[in-house]
PDB file of C-alpha atoms in Angstrom:
ATOM      1  CA  UNK A   1     121.422 117.641  80.742  1.00 54.00           C
ATOM      2  CA  UNK A   2     120.917 120.933  82.521  1.00 63.00           C
ATOM      3  CA  UNK A   3     123.260 121.627  85.417  1.00 78.00           C
ATOM      4  CA  UNK A   4     121.889 121.897  88.929  1.00 94.00           C
ATOM      5  CA  UNK A   5     118.113 121.737  89.441  1.00 98.00           C
ATOM      6  CA  UNK A   6     116.702 124.652  87.475  1.00 97.00           C
ATOM      7  CA  UNK A   7     114.991 123.680  84.192  1.00 96.00           C
ATOM      8  CA  UNK A   8     115.488 119.956  84.699  1.00 98.00           C
ATOM      9  CA  UNK A   9     112.507 117.791  83.771  1.00 98.00           C
ATOM     10  CA  UNK A  10     111.843 115.559  86.762  1.00 98.00           C
ATOM     11  CA  UNK A  11     109.330 112.697  86.781  1.00 98.00           C
ATOM     12  CA  UNK A  12     108.113 111.541  90.197  1.00 98.00           C
ATOM     13  CA  UNK A  13     105.973 108.485  90.899  1.00 98.00           C
ATOM     14  CA  UNK A  14     104.005 108.139  94.120  1.00 97.00           C
ATOM     15  CA  UNK A  15     103.572 111.911  94.168  1.00 97.00           C
ATOM     16  CA  UNK A  16     100.095 112.104  95.711  1.00 95.00           C
ATOM     17  CA  UNK A  17     101.430 112.287  99.277  1.00 94.00           C
ATOM     18  CA  UNK A  18     104.466 111.929 101.514  1.00 95.00           C
ATOM     19  CA  UNK A  19     107.920 111.801  99.976  1.00 97.00           C
ATOM     20  CA  UNK A  20     106.804 112.315  96.393  1.00 97.00           C
ATOM     21  CA  UNK A  21     104.541 115.258  97.147  1.00 97.00           C
ATOM     22  CA  UNK A  22     107.204 116.992  99.251  1.00 98.00           C
ATOM     23  CA  UNK A  23     109.862 116.446  96.596  1.00 98.00           C
ATOM     24  CA  UNK A  24     107.669 117.764  93.794  1.00 98.00           C
ATOM     25  CA  UNK A  25     107.126 121.001  95.684  1.00 98.00           C
ATOM     26  CA  UNK A  26     110.750 121.336  96.745  1.00 98.00           C
ATOM     27  CA  UNK A  27     112.159 120.837  93.242  1.00 98.00           C
ATOM     28  CA  UNK A  28     109.507 122.980  91.561  1.00 98.00           C
ATOM     29  CA  UNK A  29     110.353 125.849  93.900  1.00 97.00           C
ATOM     30  CA  UNK A  30     113.949 125.526  92.719  1.00 97.00           C
ATOM     31  CA  UNK A  31     113.051 125.792  89.066  1.00 98.00           C
ATOM     32  CA  UNK A  32     112.562 122.188  87.989  1.00 98.00           C
ATOM     33  CA  UNK A  33     109.746 121.082  85.719  1.00 98.00           C
ATOM     34  CA  UNK A  34     107.937 118.378  87.690  1.00 98.00           C
ATOM     35  CA  UNK A  35     105.805 115.705  86.050  1.00 98.00           C
ATOM     36  CA  UNK A  36     103.985 113.865  88.803  1.00 98.00           C
ATOM     37  CA  UNK A  37     102.283 110.487  88.701  1.00 98.00           C
ATOM     38  CA  UNK A  38     100.110 108.555  91.155  1.00 97.00           C
ATOM     39  CA  UNK A  39      96.876 106.546  91.224  1.00 95.00           C
ATOM     40  CA  UNK A  40      94.984 109.240  93.115  1.00 95.00           C
ATOM     41  CA  UNK A  41      94.443 111.632  90.241  1.00 96.00           C
ATOM     42  CA  UNK A  42      92.557 114.190  92.308  1.00 96.00           C
ATOM     43  CA  UNK A  43      95.534 114.655  94.613  1.00 97.00           C
ATOM     44  CA  UNK A  44      98.198 115.035  91.950  1.00 98.00           C
ATOM     45  CA  UNK A  45      96.011 117.316  89.875  1.00 98.00           C
ATOM     46  CA  UNK A  46      95.456 119.533  92.921  1.00 98.00           C
ATOM     47  CA  UNK A  47      99.193 119.509  93.631  1.00 98.00           C
ATOM     48  CA  UNK A  48     100.067 120.415  90.037  1.00 98.00           C
ATOM     49  CA  UNK A  49      97.421 123.168  90.006  1.00 98.00           C
ATOM     50  CA  UNK A  50      98.768 124.609  93.253  1.00 98.00           C
ATOM     51  CA  UNK A  51     102.330 124.656  91.963  1.00 98.00           C
ATOM     52  CA  UNK A  52     101.274 126.172  88.643  1.00 98.00           C
ATOM     53  CA  UNK A  53      99.327 128.883  90.464  1.00 98.00           C
ATOM     54  CA  UNK A  54     102.567 129.879  92.156  1.00 97.00           C
ATOM     55  CA  UNK A  55     104.292 130.244  88.807  1.00 97.00           C
ATOM     56  CA  UNK A  56     106.076 126.878  88.824  1.00 98.00           C
ATOM     57  CA  UNK A  57     106.003 124.263  86.060  1.00 97.00           C
ATOM     58  CA  UNK A  58     104.072 121.103  86.905  1.00 98.00           C
ATOM     59  CA  UNK A  59     102.061 118.468  85.056  1.00 98.00           C
ATOM     60  CA  UNK A  60      99.980 115.671  86.584  1.00 98.00           C
ATOM     61  CA  UNK A  61      99.556 112.310  84.831  1.00 98.00           C
ATOM     62  CA  UNK A  62      97.429 109.667  86.609  1.00 98.00           C
ATOM     63  CA  UNK A  63      99.635 106.588  86.891  1.00 98.00           C
ATOM     64  CA  UNK A  64      99.456 103.158  88.511  1.00 98.00           C
ATOM     65  CA  UNK A  65     103.054 101.931  88.618  1.00 98.00           C
ATOM     66  CA  UNK A  66     101.925  98.296  88.506  1.00 98.00           C
ATOM     67  CA  UNK A  67     100.732  98.904  84.932  1.00 98.00           C
ATOM     68  CA  UNK A  68     103.739  99.322  82.690  1.00 98.00           C
ATOM     69  CA  UNK A  69     101.708 100.970  79.926  1.00 98.00           C
ATOM     70  CA  UNK A  70     100.653 103.703  82.364  1.00 98.00           C
ATOM     71  CA  UNK A  71     104.250 104.231  83.482  1.00 98.00           C
ATOM     72  CA  UNK A  72     105.358 104.444  79.865  1.00 98.00           C
ATOM     73  CA  UNK A  73     102.599 106.974  79.227  1.00 98.00           C
ATOM     74  CA  UNK A  74     103.823 109.061  82.175  1.00 98.00           C
ATOM     75  CA  UNK A  75     107.342 109.231  80.753  1.00 98.00           C
ATOM     76  CA  UNK A  76     106.212 109.648  77.136  1.00 98.00           C
ATOM     77  CA  UNK A  77     103.958 112.530  78.153  1.00 98.00           C
ATOM     78  CA  UNK A  78     106.819 114.292  79.923  1.00 98.00           C
ATOM     79  CA  UNK A  79     109.089 113.991  76.898  1.00 98.00           C
ATOM     80  CA  UNK A  80     106.369 114.998  74.426  1.00 98.00           C
ATOM     81  CA  UNK A  81     105.510 118.134  76.403  1.00 98.00           C
ATOM     82  CA  UNK A  82     108.928 119.198  77.671  1.00 98.00           C
ATOM     83  CA  UNK A  83     111.350 117.684  75.171  1.00 97.00           C
ATOM     84  CA  UNK A  84     113.387 115.423  77.417  1.00 97.00           C
ATOM     85  CA  UNK A  85     113.661 113.667  80.779  1.00 98.00           C
ATOM     86  CA  UNK A  86     116.466 114.592  83.144  1.00 98.00           C
ATOM     87  CA  UNK A  87     115.472 112.754  86.333  1.00 98.00           C
ATOM     88  CA  UNK A  88     113.293 109.698  86.954  1.00 98.00           C
ATOM     89  CA  UNK A  89     112.398 109.346  90.633  1.00 98.00           C
ATOM     90  CA  UNK A  90     110.932 105.884  91.233  1.00 98.00           C
ATOM     91  CA  UNK A  91     109.330 106.688  94.566  1.00 98.00           C
ATOM     92  CA  UNK A  92     106.001 104.813  94.723  1.00 97.00           C
ATOM     93  CA  UNK A  93     105.991 102.221  97.506  1.00 96.00           C
ATOM     94  CA  UNK A  94     103.890 100.217  99.973  1.00 95.00           C
ATOM     95  CA  UNK A  95     104.741  98.912 103.458  1.00 95.00           C
ATOM     96  CA  UNK A  96     102.021  96.539 104.772  1.00 95.00           C
ATOM     97  CA  UNK A  97     104.103  94.953 107.528  1.00 95.00           C
ATOM     98  CA  UNK A  98     103.177  91.561 109.014  1.00 95.00           C
ATOM     99  CA  UNK A  99     104.972  88.420 110.190  1.00 96.00           C
ATOM    100  CA  UNK A 100     105.349  85.767 107.498  1.00 97.00           C
ATOM    101  CA  UNK A 101     103.275  83.277 109.494  1.00 97.00           C
ATOM    102  CA  UNK A 102     100.184  85.440 109.020  1.00 97.00           C
ATOM    103  CA  UNK A 103     100.376  84.592 105.313  1.00 98.00           C
ATOM    104  CA  UNK A 104      99.356  87.965 103.904  1.00 97.00           C
ATOM    105  CA  UNK A 105     100.084  86.645 100.434  1.00 98.00           C
ATOM    106  CA  UNK A 106      98.002  89.198  98.562  1.00 98.00           C
ATOM    107  CA  UNK A 107      99.975  91.924 100.338  1.00 97.00           C
ATOM    108  CA  UNK A 108     103.242  90.228  99.381  1.00 98.00           C
ATOM    109  CA  UNK A 109     102.150  90.262  95.749  1.00 98.00           C
ATOM    110  CA  UNK A 110     101.147  93.904  95.951  1.00 97.00           C
ATOM    111  CA  UNK A 111     104.482  94.922  97.490  1.00 97.00           C
ATOM    112  CA  UNK A 112     106.383  93.062  94.788  1.00 98.00           C
ATOM    113  CA  UNK A 113     104.263  94.703  92.094  1.00 98.00           C
ATOM    114  CA  UNK A 114     104.696  98.242  93.444  1.00 98.00           C
ATOM    115  CA  UNK A 115     108.080  98.210  95.176  1.00 98.00           C
ATOM    116  CA  UNK A 116     110.019  96.121  92.667  1.00 98.00           C
ATOM    117  CA  UNK A 117     108.140  95.949  89.376  1.00 98.00           C
ATOM    118  CA  UNK A 118     107.144  99.621  89.649  1.00 98.00           C
ATOM    119  CA  UNK A 119     110.832 100.544  89.828  1.00 98.00           C
ATOM    120  CA  UNK A 120     111.598  98.312  86.855  1.00 98.00           C
ATOM    121  CA  UNK A 121     108.757  99.781  84.809  1.00 98.00           C
ATOM    122  CA  UNK A 122     109.926 103.310  85.584  1.00 98.00           C
ATOM    123  CA  UNK A 123     113.459 102.418  84.594  1.00 98.00           C
ATOM    124  CA  UNK A 124     112.288 100.706  81.410  1.00 98.00           C
ATOM    125  CA  UNK A 125     110.255 103.747  80.386  1.00 98.00           C
ATOM    126  CA  UNK A 126     113.003 106.281  81.071  1.00 98.00           C
ATOM    127  CA  UNK A 127     116.091 104.416  79.912  1.00 98.00           C
ATOM    128  CA  UNK A 128     115.596 104.591  76.121  1.00 98.00           C
ATOM    129  CA  UNK A 129     115.230 108.370  76.255  1.00 98.00           C
ATOM    130  CA  UNK A 130     118.233 108.768  78.534  1.00 98.00           C
ATOM    131  CA  UNK A 131     120.373 106.531  76.323  1.00 98.00           C
ATOM    132  CA  UNK A 132     119.437 108.601  73.281  1.00 98.00           C
ATOM    133  CA  UNK A 133     120.204 111.843  75.154  1.00 97.00           C
ATOM    134  CA  UNK A 134     123.425 110.408  76.590  1.00 97.00           C
ATOM    135  CA  UNK A 135     122.359 111.912  79.901  1.00 97.00           C
ATOM    136  CA  UNK A 136     119.908 111.401  82.736  1.00 98.00           C
ATOM    137  CA  UNK A 137     119.537 110.489  86.371  1.00 98.00           C
ATOM    138  CA  UNK A 138     117.533 107.584  87.798  1.00 98.00           C
ATOM    139  CA  UNK A 139     116.768 107.776  91.524  1.00 99.00           C
ATOM    140  CA  UNK A 140     115.295 104.728  93.248  1.00 98.00           C
ATOM    141  CA  UNK A 141     113.862 104.724  96.757  1.00 98.00           C
ATOM    142  CA  UNK A 142     114.931 101.897  99.050  1.00 98.00           C
ATOM    143  CA  UNK A 143     114.754 102.097 102.858  1.00 98.00           C
ATOM    144  CA  UNK A 144     116.688 101.497 106.032  1.00 97.00           C
ATOM    145  CA  UNK A 145     114.866  98.171 105.662  1.00 97.00           C
ATOM    146  CA  UNK A 146     116.884  97.666 102.497  1.00 98.00           C
ATOM    147  CA  UNK A 147     119.942  97.384 104.772  1.00 98.00           C
ATOM    148  CA  UNK A 148     118.599  95.501 107.807  1.00 97.00           C
ATOM    149  CA  UNK A 149     115.875  92.902 108.310  1.00 97.00           C
ATOM    150  CA  UNK A 150     113.441  93.057 111.207  1.00 93.00           C
ATOM    151  CA  UNK A 151     110.887  90.401 112.195  1.00 93.00           C
ATOM    152  CA  UNK A 152     107.504  91.366 110.822  1.00 94.00           C
ATOM    153  CA  UNK A 153     109.034  93.306 107.940  1.00 96.00           C
ATOM    154  CA  UNK A 154     110.574  90.414 106.026  1.00 98.00           C
ATOM    155  CA  UNK A 155     108.833  90.791 102.669  1.00 98.00           C
ATOM    156  CA  UNK A 156     109.040  94.578 102.721  1.00 97.00           C
ATOM    157  CA  UNK A 157     112.754  94.286 103.491  1.00 98.00           C
ATOM    158  CA  UNK A 158     113.163  91.839 100.604  1.00 98.00           C
ATOM    159  CA  UNK A 159     111.610  94.314  98.176  1.00 98.00           C
ATOM    160  CA  UNK A 160     113.843  97.117  99.375  1.00 98.00           C
ATOM    161  CA  UNK A 161     116.980  94.954  99.242  1.00 98.00           C
ATOM    162  CA  UNK A 162     115.913  94.172  95.659  1.00 98.00           C
ATOM    163  CA  UNK A 163     115.716  97.892  94.834  1.00 98.00           C
ATOM    164  CA  UNK A 164     119.304  98.311  95.967  1.00 98.00           C
ATOM    165  CA  UNK A 165     120.466  95.322  93.905  1.00 98.00           C
ATOM    166  CA  UNK A 166     118.652  96.555  90.804  1.00 98.00           C
ATOM    167  CA  UNK A 167     120.047 100.034  91.259  1.00 98.00           C
ATOM    168  CA  UNK A 168     123.619  98.857  91.657  1.00 98.00           C
ATOM    169  CA  UNK A 169     123.348  96.693  88.551  1.00 98.00           C
ATOM    170  CA  UNK A 170     121.867  99.630  86.677  1.00 98.00           C
ATOM    171  CA  UNK A 171     124.702 101.891  87.822  1.00 98.00           C
ATOM    172  CA  UNK A 172     127.265  99.563  86.275  1.00 98.00           C
ATOM    173  CA  UNK A 173     125.346  99.071  83.042  1.00 98.00           C
ATOM    174  CA  UNK A 174     124.606 102.697  82.148  1.00 98.00           C
ATOM    175  CA  UNK A 175     128.103 104.132  82.405  1.00 97.00           C
ATOM    176  CA  UNK A 176     128.515 104.230  78.578  1.00 97.00           C
ATOM    177  CA  UNK A 177     125.499 106.555  78.359  1.00 98.00           C
ATOM    178  CA  UNK A 178     126.560 109.129  80.968  1.00 97.00           C
ATOM    179  CA  UNK A 179     123.534 108.273  83.131  1.00 98.00           C
ATOM    180  CA  UNK A 180     123.684 108.808  86.888  1.00 98.00           C
ATOM    181  CA  UNK A 181     122.009 106.561  89.462  1.00 98.00           C
ATOM    182  CA  UNK A 182     121.111 107.164  93.096  1.00 98.00           C
ATOM    183  CA  UNK A 183     119.597 104.970  95.798  1.00 98.00           C
ATOM    184  CA  UNK A 184     117.974 106.842  98.684  1.00 98.00           C
ATOM    185  CA  UNK A 185     117.212 104.811 101.815  1.00 98.00           C
ATOM    186  CA  UNK A 186     115.097 106.750 104.317  1.00 98.00           C
ATOM    187  CA  UNK A 187     114.558 105.787 107.927  1.00 97.00           C
ATOM    188  CA  UNK A 188     111.443 106.823 109.837  1.00 95.00           C
ATOM    189  CA  UNK A 189     109.715 109.631 107.933  1.00 96.00           C
ATOM    190  CA  UNK A 190     106.210 110.986 108.471  1.00 91.00           C
ATOM    191  CA  UNK A 191     104.195 109.586 105.533  1.00 90.00           C
ATOM    192  CA  UNK A 192     101.100 107.487 104.882  1.00 85.00           C
ATOM    193  CA  UNK A 193     103.072 104.213 104.770  1.00 85.00           C
ATOM    194  CA  UNK A 194     101.828 103.072 108.161  1.00 90.00           C
ATOM    195  CA  UNK A 195      98.265 103.346 106.889  1.00 87.00           C
ATOM    196  CA  UNK A 196      99.032 100.465 104.515  1.00 84.00           C
ATOM    197  CA  UNK A 197      99.486  98.059 107.454  1.00 92.00           C
ATOM    198  CA  UNK A 198      96.311  95.976 107.653  1.00 93.00           C
ATOM    199  CA  UNK A 199      97.260  94.095 110.835  1.00 93.00           C
ATOM    200  CA  UNK A 200      96.042  96.447 113.544  1.00 94.00           C
ATOM    201  CA  UNK A 201      98.439  95.285 116.252  1.00 93.00           C
ATOM    202  CA  UNK A 202     101.422  95.739 113.937  1.00 93.00           C
ATOM    203  CA  UNK A 203     100.110  99.099 112.786  1.00 93.00           C
ATOM    204  CA  UNK A 204      99.661 100.320 116.354  1.00 94.00           C
ATOM    205  CA  UNK A 205     103.109  99.137 117.413  1.00 91.00           C
ATOM    206  CA  UNK A 206     104.773 100.700 114.392  1.00 92.00           C
ATOM    207  CA  UNK A 207     102.936 103.980 114.884  1.00 91.00           C
ATOM    208  CA  UNK A 208     103.921 104.059 118.553  1.00 91.00           C
ATOM    209  CA  UNK A 209     107.589 103.967 117.599  1.00 89.00           C
ATOM    210  CA  UNK A 210     107.567 106.032 114.417  1.00 90.00           C
ATOM    211  CA  UNK A 211     105.369 108.851 115.713  1.00 91.00           C
ATOM    212  CA  UNK A 212     107.936 109.631 118.414  1.00 94.00           C
ATOM    213  CA  UNK A 213     110.985 109.928 116.156  1.00 95.00           C
ATOM    214  CA  UNK A 214     109.937 110.464 112.538  1.00 95.00           C
ATOM    215  CA  UNK A 215     111.303 113.392 110.578  1.00 96.00           C
ATOM    216  CA  UNK A 216     109.328 115.314 107.964  1.00 96.00           C
ATOM    217  CA  UNK A 217     109.072 114.373 104.302  1.00 97.00           C
ATOM    218  CA  UNK A 218     110.974 117.562 103.481  1.00 97.00           C
ATOM    219  CA  UNK A 219     114.071 115.737 104.752  1.00 97.00           C
ATOM    220  CA  UNK A 220     113.773 113.323 101.849  1.00 98.00           C
ATOM    221  CA  UNK A 221     113.070 116.159  99.416  1.00 98.00           C
ATOM    222  CA  UNK A 222     116.287 117.918 100.414  1.00 98.00           C
ATOM    223  CA  UNK A 223     118.192 114.671  99.946  1.00 98.00           C
ATOM    224  CA  UNK A 224     116.857 114.281  96.421  1.00 98.00           C
ATOM    225  CA  UNK A 225     117.742 117.893  95.675  1.00 98.00           C
ATOM    226  CA  UNK A 226     121.300 117.328  96.892  1.00 98.00           C
ATOM    227  CA  UNK A 227     121.822 114.391  94.534  1.00 98.00           C
ATOM    228  CA  UNK A 228     120.201 116.154  91.574  1.00 98.00           C
ATOM    229  CA  UNK A 229     122.042 119.417  92.151  1.00 98.00           C
ATOM    230  CA  UNK A 230     125.531 117.933  91.958  1.00 97.00           C
ATOM    231  CA  UNK A 231     127.464 118.580  88.705  1.00 95.00           C
ATOM    232  CA  UNK A 232     127.041 116.054  85.902  1.00 93.00           C
ATOM    233  CA  UNK A 233     130.439 114.517  86.563  1.00 95.00           C
ATOM    234  CA  UNK A 234     129.440 113.641  90.147  1.00 97.00           C
ATOM    235  CA  UNK A 235     127.374 110.487  90.664  1.00 97.00           C
ATOM    236  CA  UNK A 236     125.867 110.297  94.163  1.00 98.00           C
ATOM    237  CA  UNK A 237     125.164 106.579  94.226  1.00 98.00           C
ATOM    238  CA  UNK A 238     123.677 105.921  97.646  1.00 98.00           C
ATOM    239  CA  UNK A 239     122.303 107.907 100.574  1.00 98.00           C
ATOM    240  CA  UNK A 240     121.052 106.369 103.823  1.00 98.00           C
ATOM    241  CA  UNK A 241     119.513 108.676 106.421  1.00 98.00           C
ATOM    242  CA  UNK A 242     117.654 108.205 109.697  1.00 97.00           C
ATOM    243  CA  UNK A 243     116.234 110.392 112.409  1.00 97.00           C
ATOM    244  CA  UNK A 244     118.973 110.945 114.956  1.00 97.00           C
ATOM    245  CA  UNK A 245     116.871 109.071 117.515  1.00 95.00           C
ATOM    246  CA  UNK A 246     116.374 105.966 115.337  1.00 94.00           C
ATOM    247  CA  UNK A 247     118.394 102.915 116.398  1.00 91.00           C
ATOM    248  CA  UNK A 248     117.286 100.429 113.730  1.00 89.00           C
TER     249      UNK A 248
END
């Protein structure tokens, strides 16, 4: 695996906006090859075109992380075109908050499919290549809500606790293959996540709090870059960050 960031092949899911979009730009500017996936093909294609126009290396592959064949195609495409995969950033996520008693069962299913199964599908697609290379780095996105549970966020919290459990198990299992693992747990960051909240009272209340304290998505991008940039013998396993003003 290449040292630092330059020339590393980095796959990013959920790259059409927010954390994924910011990270793609940040890493591309530092010399990485970014292969970006998301459902909204127009957005990732525009992002890849913009980065390429600046002289950076970027490739867009439309991807729904709830479809494991599409996730496999994303990873296979990266390896076919660039020869390897150095970093898999499982970033795609949804946060439709609501109290359990409102029985938003379809939203529960969707969160499980994206937030948990999407991470598993990304890991499953990347792991065989990384094992064969005897190198690689899998970065999974949890949340502050993967460390604490708040009323109204119970199912979302459960999915993000699950990401941490999966990541820790993965860390222990891939040591023989020289693969690194990182969990990044952001606090309040300015993204589209609040738009996923269908319950208007919950959405308004969440926006009222988050809009006052949220930091930019570039904060997350710099955190990813820090973990990726460390030498191969350094495994940054977990990073939790919040806005200074955030109490939860």
